[in-house]
Every structure is written in C-alpha cells, then in structure tokens.
Short mmCIF file of C-alpha atoms and ligand atoms in Angstrom, two decimals:
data_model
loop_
_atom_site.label_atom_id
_atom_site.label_comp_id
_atom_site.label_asym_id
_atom_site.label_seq_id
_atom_site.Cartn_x
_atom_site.Cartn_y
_atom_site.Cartn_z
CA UNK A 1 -45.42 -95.10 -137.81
CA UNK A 2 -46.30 -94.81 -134.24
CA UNK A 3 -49.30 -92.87 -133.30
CA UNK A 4 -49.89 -90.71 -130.19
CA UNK A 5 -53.26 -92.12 -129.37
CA UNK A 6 -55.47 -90.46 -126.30
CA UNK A 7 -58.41 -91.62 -124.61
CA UNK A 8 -60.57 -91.22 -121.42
CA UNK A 9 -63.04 -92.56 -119.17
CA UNK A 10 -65.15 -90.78 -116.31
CA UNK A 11 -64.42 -92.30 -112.69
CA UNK A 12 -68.28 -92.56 -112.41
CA UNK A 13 -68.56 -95.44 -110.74
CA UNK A 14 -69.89 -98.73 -112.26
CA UNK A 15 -67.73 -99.28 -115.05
CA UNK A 16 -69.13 -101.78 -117.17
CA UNK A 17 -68.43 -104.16 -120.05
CA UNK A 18 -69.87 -101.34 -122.47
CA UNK A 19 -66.93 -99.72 -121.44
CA UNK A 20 -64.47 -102.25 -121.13
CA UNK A 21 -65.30 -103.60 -124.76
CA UNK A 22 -66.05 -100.60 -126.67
CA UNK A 23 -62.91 -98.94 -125.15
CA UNK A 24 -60.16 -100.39 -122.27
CA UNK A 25 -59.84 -103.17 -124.25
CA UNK A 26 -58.84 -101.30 -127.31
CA UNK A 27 -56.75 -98.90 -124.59
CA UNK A 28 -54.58 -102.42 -124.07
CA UNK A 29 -54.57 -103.41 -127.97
CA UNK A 30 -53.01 -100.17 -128.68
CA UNK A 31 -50.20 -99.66 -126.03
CA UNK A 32 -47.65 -101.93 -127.97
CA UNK A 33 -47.38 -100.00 -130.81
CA UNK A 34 -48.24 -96.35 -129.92
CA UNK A 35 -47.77 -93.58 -127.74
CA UNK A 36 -50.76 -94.06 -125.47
CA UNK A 37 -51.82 -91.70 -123.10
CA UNK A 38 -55.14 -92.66 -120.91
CA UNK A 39 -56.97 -90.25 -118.45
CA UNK A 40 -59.59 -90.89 -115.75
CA UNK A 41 -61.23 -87.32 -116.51
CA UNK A 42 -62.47 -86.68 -113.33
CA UNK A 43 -63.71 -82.86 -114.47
CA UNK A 44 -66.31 -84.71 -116.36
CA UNK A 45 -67.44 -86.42 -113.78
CA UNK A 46 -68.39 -82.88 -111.48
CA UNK A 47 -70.66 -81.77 -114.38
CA UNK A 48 -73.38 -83.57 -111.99
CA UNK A 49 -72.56 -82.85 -108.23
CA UNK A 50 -70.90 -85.57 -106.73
CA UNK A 51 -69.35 -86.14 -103.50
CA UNK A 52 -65.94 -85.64 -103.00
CA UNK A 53 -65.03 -88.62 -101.00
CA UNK A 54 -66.86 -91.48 -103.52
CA UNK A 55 -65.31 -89.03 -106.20
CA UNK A 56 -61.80 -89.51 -104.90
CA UNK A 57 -63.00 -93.30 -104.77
CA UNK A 58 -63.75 -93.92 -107.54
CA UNK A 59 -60.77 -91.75 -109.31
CA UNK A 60 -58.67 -94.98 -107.94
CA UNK A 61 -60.91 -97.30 -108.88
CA UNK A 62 -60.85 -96.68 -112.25
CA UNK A 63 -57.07 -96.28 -111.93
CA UNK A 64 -56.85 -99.83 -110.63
CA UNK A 65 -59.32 -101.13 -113.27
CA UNK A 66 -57.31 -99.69 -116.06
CA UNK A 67 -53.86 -101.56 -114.54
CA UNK A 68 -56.27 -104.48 -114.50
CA UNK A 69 -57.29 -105.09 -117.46
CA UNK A 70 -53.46 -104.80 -118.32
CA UNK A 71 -52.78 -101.23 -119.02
CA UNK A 72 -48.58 -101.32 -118.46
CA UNK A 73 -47.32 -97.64 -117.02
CA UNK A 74 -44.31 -98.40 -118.32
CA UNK A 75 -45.73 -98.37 -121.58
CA UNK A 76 -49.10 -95.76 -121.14
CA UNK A 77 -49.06 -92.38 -119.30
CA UNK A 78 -52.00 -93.09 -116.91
CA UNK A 79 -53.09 -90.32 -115.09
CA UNK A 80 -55.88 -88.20 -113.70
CA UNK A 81 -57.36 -85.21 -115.39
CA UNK A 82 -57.10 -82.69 -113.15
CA UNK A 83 -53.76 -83.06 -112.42
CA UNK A 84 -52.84 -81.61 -115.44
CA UNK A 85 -53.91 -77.90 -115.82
CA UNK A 86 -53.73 -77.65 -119.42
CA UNK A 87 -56.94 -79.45 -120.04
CA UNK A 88 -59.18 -76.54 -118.46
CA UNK A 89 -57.04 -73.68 -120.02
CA UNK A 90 -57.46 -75.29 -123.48
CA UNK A 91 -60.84 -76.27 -122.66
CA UNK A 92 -61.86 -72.23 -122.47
CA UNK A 93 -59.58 -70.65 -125.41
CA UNK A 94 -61.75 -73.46 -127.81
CA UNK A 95 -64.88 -72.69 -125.71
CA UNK A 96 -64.24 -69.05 -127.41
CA UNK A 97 -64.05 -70.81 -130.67
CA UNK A 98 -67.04 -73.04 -129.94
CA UNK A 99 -70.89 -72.07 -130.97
CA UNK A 100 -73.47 -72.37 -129.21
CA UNK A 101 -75.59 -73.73 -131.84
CA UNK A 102 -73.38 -77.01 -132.41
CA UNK A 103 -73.36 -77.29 -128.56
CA UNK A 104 -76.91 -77.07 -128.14
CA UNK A 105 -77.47 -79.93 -130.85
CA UNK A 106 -75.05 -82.69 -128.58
CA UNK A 107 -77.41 -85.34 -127.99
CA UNK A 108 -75.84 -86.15 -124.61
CA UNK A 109 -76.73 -82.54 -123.70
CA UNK A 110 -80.27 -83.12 -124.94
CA UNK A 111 -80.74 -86.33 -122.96
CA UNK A 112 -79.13 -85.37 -119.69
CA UNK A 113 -80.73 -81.81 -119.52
CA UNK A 114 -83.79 -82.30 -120.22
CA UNK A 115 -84.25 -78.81 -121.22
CA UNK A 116 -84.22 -77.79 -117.86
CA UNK A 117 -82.99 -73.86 -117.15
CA UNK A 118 -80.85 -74.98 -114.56
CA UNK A 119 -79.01 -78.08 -115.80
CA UNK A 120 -75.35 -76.40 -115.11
CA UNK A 121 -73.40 -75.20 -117.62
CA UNK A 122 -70.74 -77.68 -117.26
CA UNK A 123 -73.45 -80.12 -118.66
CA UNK A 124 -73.63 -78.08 -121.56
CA UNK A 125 -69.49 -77.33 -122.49
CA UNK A 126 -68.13 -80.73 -121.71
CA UNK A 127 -67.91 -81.65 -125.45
CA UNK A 128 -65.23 -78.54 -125.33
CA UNK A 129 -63.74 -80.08 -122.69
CA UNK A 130 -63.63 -83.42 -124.24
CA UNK A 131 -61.94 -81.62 -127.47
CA UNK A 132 -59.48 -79.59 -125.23
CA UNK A 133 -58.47 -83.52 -123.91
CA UNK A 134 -57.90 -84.88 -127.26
CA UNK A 135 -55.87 -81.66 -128.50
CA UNK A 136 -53.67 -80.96 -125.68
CA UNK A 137 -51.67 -84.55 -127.01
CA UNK A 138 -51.50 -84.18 -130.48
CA UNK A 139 -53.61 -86.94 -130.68
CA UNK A 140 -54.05 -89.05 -133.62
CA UNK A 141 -56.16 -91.63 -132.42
CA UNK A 142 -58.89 -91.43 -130.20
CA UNK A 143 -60.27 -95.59 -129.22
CA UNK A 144 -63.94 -94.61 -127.89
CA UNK A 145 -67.64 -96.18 -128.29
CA UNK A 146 -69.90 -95.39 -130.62
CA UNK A 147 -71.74 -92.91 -128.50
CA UNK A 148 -68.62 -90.63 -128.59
CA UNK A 149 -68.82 -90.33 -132.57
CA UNK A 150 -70.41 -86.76 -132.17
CA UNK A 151 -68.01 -85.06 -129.60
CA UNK A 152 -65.36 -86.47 -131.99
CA UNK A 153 -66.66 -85.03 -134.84
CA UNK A 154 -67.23 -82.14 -132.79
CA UNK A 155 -63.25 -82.60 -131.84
CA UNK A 156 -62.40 -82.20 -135.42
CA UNK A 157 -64.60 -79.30 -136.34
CA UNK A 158 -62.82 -77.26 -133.65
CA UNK A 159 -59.26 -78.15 -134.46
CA UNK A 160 -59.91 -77.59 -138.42
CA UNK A 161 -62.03 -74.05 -137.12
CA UNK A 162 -58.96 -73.04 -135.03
CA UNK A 163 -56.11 -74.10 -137.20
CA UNK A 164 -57.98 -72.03 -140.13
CA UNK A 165 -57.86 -68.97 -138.42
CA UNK A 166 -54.42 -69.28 -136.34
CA UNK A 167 -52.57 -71.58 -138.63
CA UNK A 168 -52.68 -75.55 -140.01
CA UNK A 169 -50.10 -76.26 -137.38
CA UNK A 170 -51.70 -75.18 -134.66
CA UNK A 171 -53.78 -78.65 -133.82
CA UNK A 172 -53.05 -81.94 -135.05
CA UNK A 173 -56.70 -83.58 -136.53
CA UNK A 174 -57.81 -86.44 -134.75
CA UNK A 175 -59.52 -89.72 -135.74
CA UNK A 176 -62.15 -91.56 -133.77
CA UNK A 177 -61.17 -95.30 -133.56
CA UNK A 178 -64.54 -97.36 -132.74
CA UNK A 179 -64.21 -101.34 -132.82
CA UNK A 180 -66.71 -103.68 -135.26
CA UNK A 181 -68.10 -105.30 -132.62
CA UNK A 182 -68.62 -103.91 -128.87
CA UNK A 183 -68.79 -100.74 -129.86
CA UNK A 184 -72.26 -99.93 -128.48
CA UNK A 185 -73.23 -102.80 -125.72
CA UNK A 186 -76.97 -102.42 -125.14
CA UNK A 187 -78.71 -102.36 -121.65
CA UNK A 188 -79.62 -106.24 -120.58
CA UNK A 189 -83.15 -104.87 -119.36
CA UNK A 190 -83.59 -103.05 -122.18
CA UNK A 191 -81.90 -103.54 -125.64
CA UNK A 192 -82.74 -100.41 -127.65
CA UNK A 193 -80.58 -98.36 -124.63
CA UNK A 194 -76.80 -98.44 -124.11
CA UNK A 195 -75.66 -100.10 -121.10
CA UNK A 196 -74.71 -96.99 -119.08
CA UNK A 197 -72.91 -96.39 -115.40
CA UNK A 198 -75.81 -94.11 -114.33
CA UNK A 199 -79.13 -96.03 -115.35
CA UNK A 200 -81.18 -96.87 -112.30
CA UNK A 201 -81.28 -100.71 -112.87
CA UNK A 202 -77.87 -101.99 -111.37
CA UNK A 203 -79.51 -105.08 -113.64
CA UNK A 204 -79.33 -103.31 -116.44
CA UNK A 205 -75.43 -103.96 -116.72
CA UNK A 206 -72.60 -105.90 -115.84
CA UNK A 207 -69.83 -103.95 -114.06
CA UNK A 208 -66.50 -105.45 -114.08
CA UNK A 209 -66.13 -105.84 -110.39
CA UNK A 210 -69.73 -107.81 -110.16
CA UNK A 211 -69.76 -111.19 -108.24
CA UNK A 212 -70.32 -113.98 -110.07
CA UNK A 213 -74.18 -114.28 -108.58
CA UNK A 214 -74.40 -110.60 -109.72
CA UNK A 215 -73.38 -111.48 -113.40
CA UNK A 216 -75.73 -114.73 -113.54
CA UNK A 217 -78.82 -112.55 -112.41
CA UNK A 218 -78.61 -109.83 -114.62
CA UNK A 219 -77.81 -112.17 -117.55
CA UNK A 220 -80.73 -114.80 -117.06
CA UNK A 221 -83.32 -111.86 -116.25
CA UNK A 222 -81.78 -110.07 -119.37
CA UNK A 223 -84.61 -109.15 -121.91
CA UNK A 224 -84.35 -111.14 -125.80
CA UNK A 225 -88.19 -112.33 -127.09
CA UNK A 226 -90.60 -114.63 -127.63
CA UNK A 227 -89.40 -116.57 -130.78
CA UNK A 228 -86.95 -118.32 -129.42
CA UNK A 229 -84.34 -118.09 -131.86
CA UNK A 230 -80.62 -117.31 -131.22
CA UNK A 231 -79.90 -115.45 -134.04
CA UNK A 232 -78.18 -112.30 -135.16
CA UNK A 233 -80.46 -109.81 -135.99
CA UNK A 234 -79.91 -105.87 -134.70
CA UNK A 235 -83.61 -104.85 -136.13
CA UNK A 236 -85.83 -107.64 -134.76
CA UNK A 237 -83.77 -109.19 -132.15
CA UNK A 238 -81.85 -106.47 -130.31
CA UNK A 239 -81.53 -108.08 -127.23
CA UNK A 240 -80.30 -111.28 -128.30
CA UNK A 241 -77.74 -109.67 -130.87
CA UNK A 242 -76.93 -108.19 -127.96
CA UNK A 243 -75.97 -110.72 -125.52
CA UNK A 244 -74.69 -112.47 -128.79
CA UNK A 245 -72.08 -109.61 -129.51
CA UNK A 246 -70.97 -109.80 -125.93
CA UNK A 247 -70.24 -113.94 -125.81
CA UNK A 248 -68.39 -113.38 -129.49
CA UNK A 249 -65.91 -110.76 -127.92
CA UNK A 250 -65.97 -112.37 -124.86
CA UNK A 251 -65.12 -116.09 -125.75
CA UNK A 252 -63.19 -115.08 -128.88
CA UNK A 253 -65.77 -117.13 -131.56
CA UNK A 254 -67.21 -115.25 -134.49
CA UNK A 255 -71.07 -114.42 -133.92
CA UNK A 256 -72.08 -116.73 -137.23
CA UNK A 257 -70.33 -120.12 -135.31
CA UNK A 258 -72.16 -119.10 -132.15
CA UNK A 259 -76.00 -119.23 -134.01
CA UNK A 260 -74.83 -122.45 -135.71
CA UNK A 261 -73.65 -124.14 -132.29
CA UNK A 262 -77.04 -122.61 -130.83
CA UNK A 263 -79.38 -123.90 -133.50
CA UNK A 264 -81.92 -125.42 -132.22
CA UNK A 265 -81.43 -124.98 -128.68
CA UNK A 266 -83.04 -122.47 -126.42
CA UNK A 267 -82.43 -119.29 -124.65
CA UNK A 268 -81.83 -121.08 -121.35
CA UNK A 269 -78.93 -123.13 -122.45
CA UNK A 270 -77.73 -120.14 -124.28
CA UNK A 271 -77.66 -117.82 -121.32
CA UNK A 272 -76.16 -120.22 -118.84
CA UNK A 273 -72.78 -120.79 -121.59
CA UNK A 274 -72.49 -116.63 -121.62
CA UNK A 275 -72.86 -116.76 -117.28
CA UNK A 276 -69.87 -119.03 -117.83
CA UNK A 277 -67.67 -117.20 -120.76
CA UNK A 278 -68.71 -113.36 -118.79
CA UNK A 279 -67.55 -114.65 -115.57
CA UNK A 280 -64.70 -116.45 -116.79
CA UNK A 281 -63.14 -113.05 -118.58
CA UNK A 282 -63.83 -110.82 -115.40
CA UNK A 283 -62.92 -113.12 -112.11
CA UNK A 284 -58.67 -112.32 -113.42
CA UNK A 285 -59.90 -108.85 -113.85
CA UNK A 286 -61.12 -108.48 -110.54
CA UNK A 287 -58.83 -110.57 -108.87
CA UNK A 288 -55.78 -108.30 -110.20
CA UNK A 289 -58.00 -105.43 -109.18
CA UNK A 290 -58.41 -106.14 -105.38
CA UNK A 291 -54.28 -106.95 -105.23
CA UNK A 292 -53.50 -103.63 -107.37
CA UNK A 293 -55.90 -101.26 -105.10
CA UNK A 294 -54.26 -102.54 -102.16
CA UNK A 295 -50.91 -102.14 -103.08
CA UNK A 296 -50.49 -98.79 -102.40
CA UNK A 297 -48.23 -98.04 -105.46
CA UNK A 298 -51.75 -96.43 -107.43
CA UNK A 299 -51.07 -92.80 -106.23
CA UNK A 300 -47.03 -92.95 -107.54
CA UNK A 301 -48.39 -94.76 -110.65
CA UNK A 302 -50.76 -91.91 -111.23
CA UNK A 303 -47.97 -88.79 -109.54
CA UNK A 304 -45.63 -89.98 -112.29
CA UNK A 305 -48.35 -90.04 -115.07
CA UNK A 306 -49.08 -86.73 -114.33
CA UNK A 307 -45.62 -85.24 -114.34
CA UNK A 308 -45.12 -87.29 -118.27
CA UNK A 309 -48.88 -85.86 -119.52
CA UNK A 310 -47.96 -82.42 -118.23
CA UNK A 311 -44.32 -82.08 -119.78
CA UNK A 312 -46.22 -83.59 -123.60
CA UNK A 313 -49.08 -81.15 -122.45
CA UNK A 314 -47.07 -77.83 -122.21
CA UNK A 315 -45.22 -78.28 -125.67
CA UNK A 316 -48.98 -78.40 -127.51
CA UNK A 317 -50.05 -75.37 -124.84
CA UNK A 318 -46.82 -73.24 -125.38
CA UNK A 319 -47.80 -73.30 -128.87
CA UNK A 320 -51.38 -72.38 -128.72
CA UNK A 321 -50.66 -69.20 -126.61
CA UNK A 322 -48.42 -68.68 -128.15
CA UNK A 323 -50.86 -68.57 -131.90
CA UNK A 324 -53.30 -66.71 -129.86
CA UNK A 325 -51.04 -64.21 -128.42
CA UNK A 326 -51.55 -65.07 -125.13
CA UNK A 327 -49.22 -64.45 -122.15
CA UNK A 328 -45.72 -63.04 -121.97
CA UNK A 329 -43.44 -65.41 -120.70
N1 AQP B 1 -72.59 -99.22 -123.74
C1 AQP B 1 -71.39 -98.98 -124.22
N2 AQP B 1 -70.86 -99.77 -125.19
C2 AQP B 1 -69.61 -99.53 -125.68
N3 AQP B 1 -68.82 -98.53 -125.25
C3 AQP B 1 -69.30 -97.73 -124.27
N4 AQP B 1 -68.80 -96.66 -123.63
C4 AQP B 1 -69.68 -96.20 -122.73
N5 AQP B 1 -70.80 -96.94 -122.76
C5 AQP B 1 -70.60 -97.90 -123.72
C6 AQP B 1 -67.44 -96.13 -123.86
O1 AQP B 1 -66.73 -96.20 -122.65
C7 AQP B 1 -65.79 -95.13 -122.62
C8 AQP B 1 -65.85 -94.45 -121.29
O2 AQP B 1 -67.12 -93.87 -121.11
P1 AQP B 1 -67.28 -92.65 -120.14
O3 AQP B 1 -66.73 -92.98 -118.82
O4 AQP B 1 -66.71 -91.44 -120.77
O5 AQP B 1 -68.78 -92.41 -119.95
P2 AQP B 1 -70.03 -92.57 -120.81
O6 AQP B 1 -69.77 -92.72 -122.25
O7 AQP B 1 -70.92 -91.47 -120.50
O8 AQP B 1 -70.44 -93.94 -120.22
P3 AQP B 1 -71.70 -94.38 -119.47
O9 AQP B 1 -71.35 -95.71 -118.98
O10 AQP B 1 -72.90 -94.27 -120.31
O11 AQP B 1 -71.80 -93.39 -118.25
P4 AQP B 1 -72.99 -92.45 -117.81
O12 AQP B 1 -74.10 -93.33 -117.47
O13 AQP B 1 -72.40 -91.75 -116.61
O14 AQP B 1 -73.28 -91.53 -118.94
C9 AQP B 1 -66.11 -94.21 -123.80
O15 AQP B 1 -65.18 -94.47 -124.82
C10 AQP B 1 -67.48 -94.65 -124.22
O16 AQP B 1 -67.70 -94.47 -125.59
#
C-alpha cells in the first residue's frame, strides 16, 4: 500500500554526508513507491538568528542538493516550509497540547541552550514545530537520523494526546524510519560526536559540495587510534567504525568484506581507498548541483511544490479546526 511519507532538512548550510546518508538518500529510496513529500524547513533554521540573504541562499541550496541527489518533482512535492502556512498554525494549536516538562527534557534543547535565560523560545518549541510538520501530511513515514528518534517519539505522543481528547481520527500516527547503517555518521575529528552542519571544525565533516582536496584532508587528518587495526568495533574503535560505515554505504560492500580486504594493512592505505570511494559518490552530486542551481527552473520547482503541499495541507487543517472548534468558515 503506498505510504504518504514526510521528511525535512534545515537549509543550514553545510549539508553533509550525515545527512545525505542517514536521510536524502532514503528521501530518493522512497519516492518510487510512496507519496513523498520533502521540505527545506527554513522556520527551523531562524530559531538561531541568521541572515536573511545566506538564509535565502542556502533555502536554494538545499533545494538544488535535494534535485541532486535525484529527488524527481514529478514524483516528490519539494518545497519550502514557509510557504505553506499550515505548519505554524498547527505548530501553536499542539503547542497548547504540548508540556513543558517533555519539552524541557529534548536533548537538542539541553545541548543548544545551555541553560541560558535567554536562549529564545523558538529554541525551546521547535520539537512542536517539527510534530506540526509531520502531522499536517498524514504522514506515515518519517526517513530521519538517529538523532531525530526523540522529536519523533515526541511526534507520536502529541498525535495519540490530541486524537484522545478530540477524536482517533483526528491525526494519523507516524513512524520514524532510521536506516541500519548511516544512521548516525560521527564527527571525523572526533568520533563520539555526530558530524553536524554547525560544529566549528569545517574538518570535522564532509559536506557534499567539498572539493576533492577538501574531502582528502579531512579524511586523512580524521581521528581512529593507535592499534592499528581496521576493524568494526563501535565501543573501542569509534572512529574507525566510523569511517568504516561510511566506505560500506558509500562503495556498496558489506562492512565484514571491507575488514577482511583490510587485514593486515594499515590506516594509510585504508584512508586513501575511502578519499577515492567519498569522492567518487559526490563529484556527480556536485556536478548536477552547479547545472541545477543555475538553471533557473529551482524557484518554479519549489512555487509548484508549494501550491501541491498546501492543497494536501488544508484537507488535514480543515479537519483539525474543525475538531477544535476553531473558525467559522
Ligand atoms: N551525523 C548524522 N548522521 C546521520 N544523519 C544525520 N542527520 C543529521 N546529522 C546526521 C539527519 O539529517 C537530516 C537533516 O538534518 P537537519 O537539517 O534537520 O539538521 P540536524 O539534525 O540538526 O543536522 P546537523 O547537521 O546536526 O545540523 P546542526 O549542526 O545545525 O544541528 C535529519 O533527518 C537528521 O536526522
């Protein structure tokens, strides 16, 4: 049966192979068979002041990255958050439903706060937001990382809180879809973090539109240890499980034929083959890139998106006021 599936990533600048292998490239698995909608949720990205001309920037870029990677319009409604209305309004009728409590214990919150009094409040609701995303669809299926597992769960507590107190039809209950491997890519410089847009070592990760001298730097600098061993092992050897998970879903070969090609031979040797394999799977990808953001077709691409997510919006928004006795028309 097909699935309405619904997923999103922040036009943040950087996007990296964390995100392209814990999510876009599920985005593309799924298109054939579903009813995919994907937003570049630019009201996330204003919960830390940005400016509006990089904003607007990047908004494309990311638009451009997902046709890239091979996102089809004709199959996916691409389009940009804010273009759609419905996402705020939903966003505060469950931010009425919402506690503060089970906001307060979001670890992103935690982390990016810093328990500071004046981290804005934005900072604080966008799991809402993220929920009020998901909802608007009738999504089924939501392809994310691993680091989205609590705002999904937090997704599903709200729908199942809501649709107990207005009725079961009221929101459909999604499910988080998070891949075996690529799920969580770690930083290169540092193995226990995820590789993340905003951390202060560009070295850290591998953004899709890095030269190939960019990805060769950050890959032979990129910490493992001292025994010398390529070898899967999470708990002892994060940051060569790490670099190991990315060649696998890179190149295609199952981690356990990559440590028995690499017995025996050193990290050198190893890192140079993954230079090759990383650079290999992103020159198309940024080749495609530079022609699509040139085109000039991006802003139709993403006019029309935004006309299809708003029309599947208002059906899921006309029935919400409608439960909550909102409006008269
Ligand atoms: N390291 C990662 N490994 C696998 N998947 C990842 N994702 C993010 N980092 C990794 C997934 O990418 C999708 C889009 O992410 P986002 O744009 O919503 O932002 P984020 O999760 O906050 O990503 P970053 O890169 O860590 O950004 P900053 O530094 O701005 O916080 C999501 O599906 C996410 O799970």
């Amino acid at each position: 049966m097909t699935k309405r599936v619904f997923s999103g990533v922040q036009p943040t600048g950087n996007i990296h192979i964390g995100n392209y292998l814990g999510a876009l490239k599920q985005f593309v698995q799924l298109q054939d068979d579903n009813d995919c909608i994907y937003c570049i949720v630019d009201l996330h990205a204003i919960t830390v002041p940005k400016d509006p001309k990089i904003l607007r920037e990047n908004i494309l870029d990311v638009a451009a990255l997902y046709l890239a990677v091979g996102l089809d319009p004709e199959k996916s409604i691409i389009f940009v958050q804010s273009d759609v209305s419905g996402h705020a309004e939903l966003a505060w009728i469950l931010m009425c439903n919402a506690y503060t409590g089970e906001l307060s214990r979001m670890t992103q919150f935690k982390d990016k706060s810093r328990n500071s009094e004046s981290a804005p409040t934005g900072l604080f609701a966008y799991p809402v937001l993220m929920a009020a995303d998901i909802l608007l669809y009738d999504s089924d299926v939501v392809p994310v990382g691993n680091d989205q597992k609590q705002h999904i769960e937090l997704t599903r507590d709200l729908a199942i809180r809501v649709n107990n107190k207005y009725g079961d039809d009221t929101f459909v209950v999604p499910e988080g879809r998070f891949l075996k491997e690529g799920a969580r890519i770690m930083a290169l410089d540092d193995p226990t973090a995820k590789m993340s847009k905003s951390a202060e070592n560009p070295l850290s990760r591998i953004s899709l539109l890095d030269d190939d001298a960019k990805i060769k730097k950050a890959i032979m600098k990129s910490t493992t240890d001292s025994d010398g061993l390529i070898r899967f092992d999470l708990e002892n050897k994060p940051g060569v499980s790490n670099l190991l998970t990315i060649y696998s879903v890179f190149s295609g070969t199952p981690i356990a034929d990559l440590e028995k090609q690499y017995e025996g031979i050193g990290y050198g040797t190893f890192k140079n083959d993954l230079v090759e394999v990383t650079s290999g799977a992103l020159a198309p990808i940024r080749k495609r890139f530079e022609e699509i953001r040139l085109s000039g077709e991006l802003i139709d691409t993403l006019k029309d998106g935004a006309e299809r997510a708003n029309e599947a919006a208002e059906i899921v928004m006309r029935r919400v006021r409608n439960k909550f006795g909102l409006g008269v028309r």
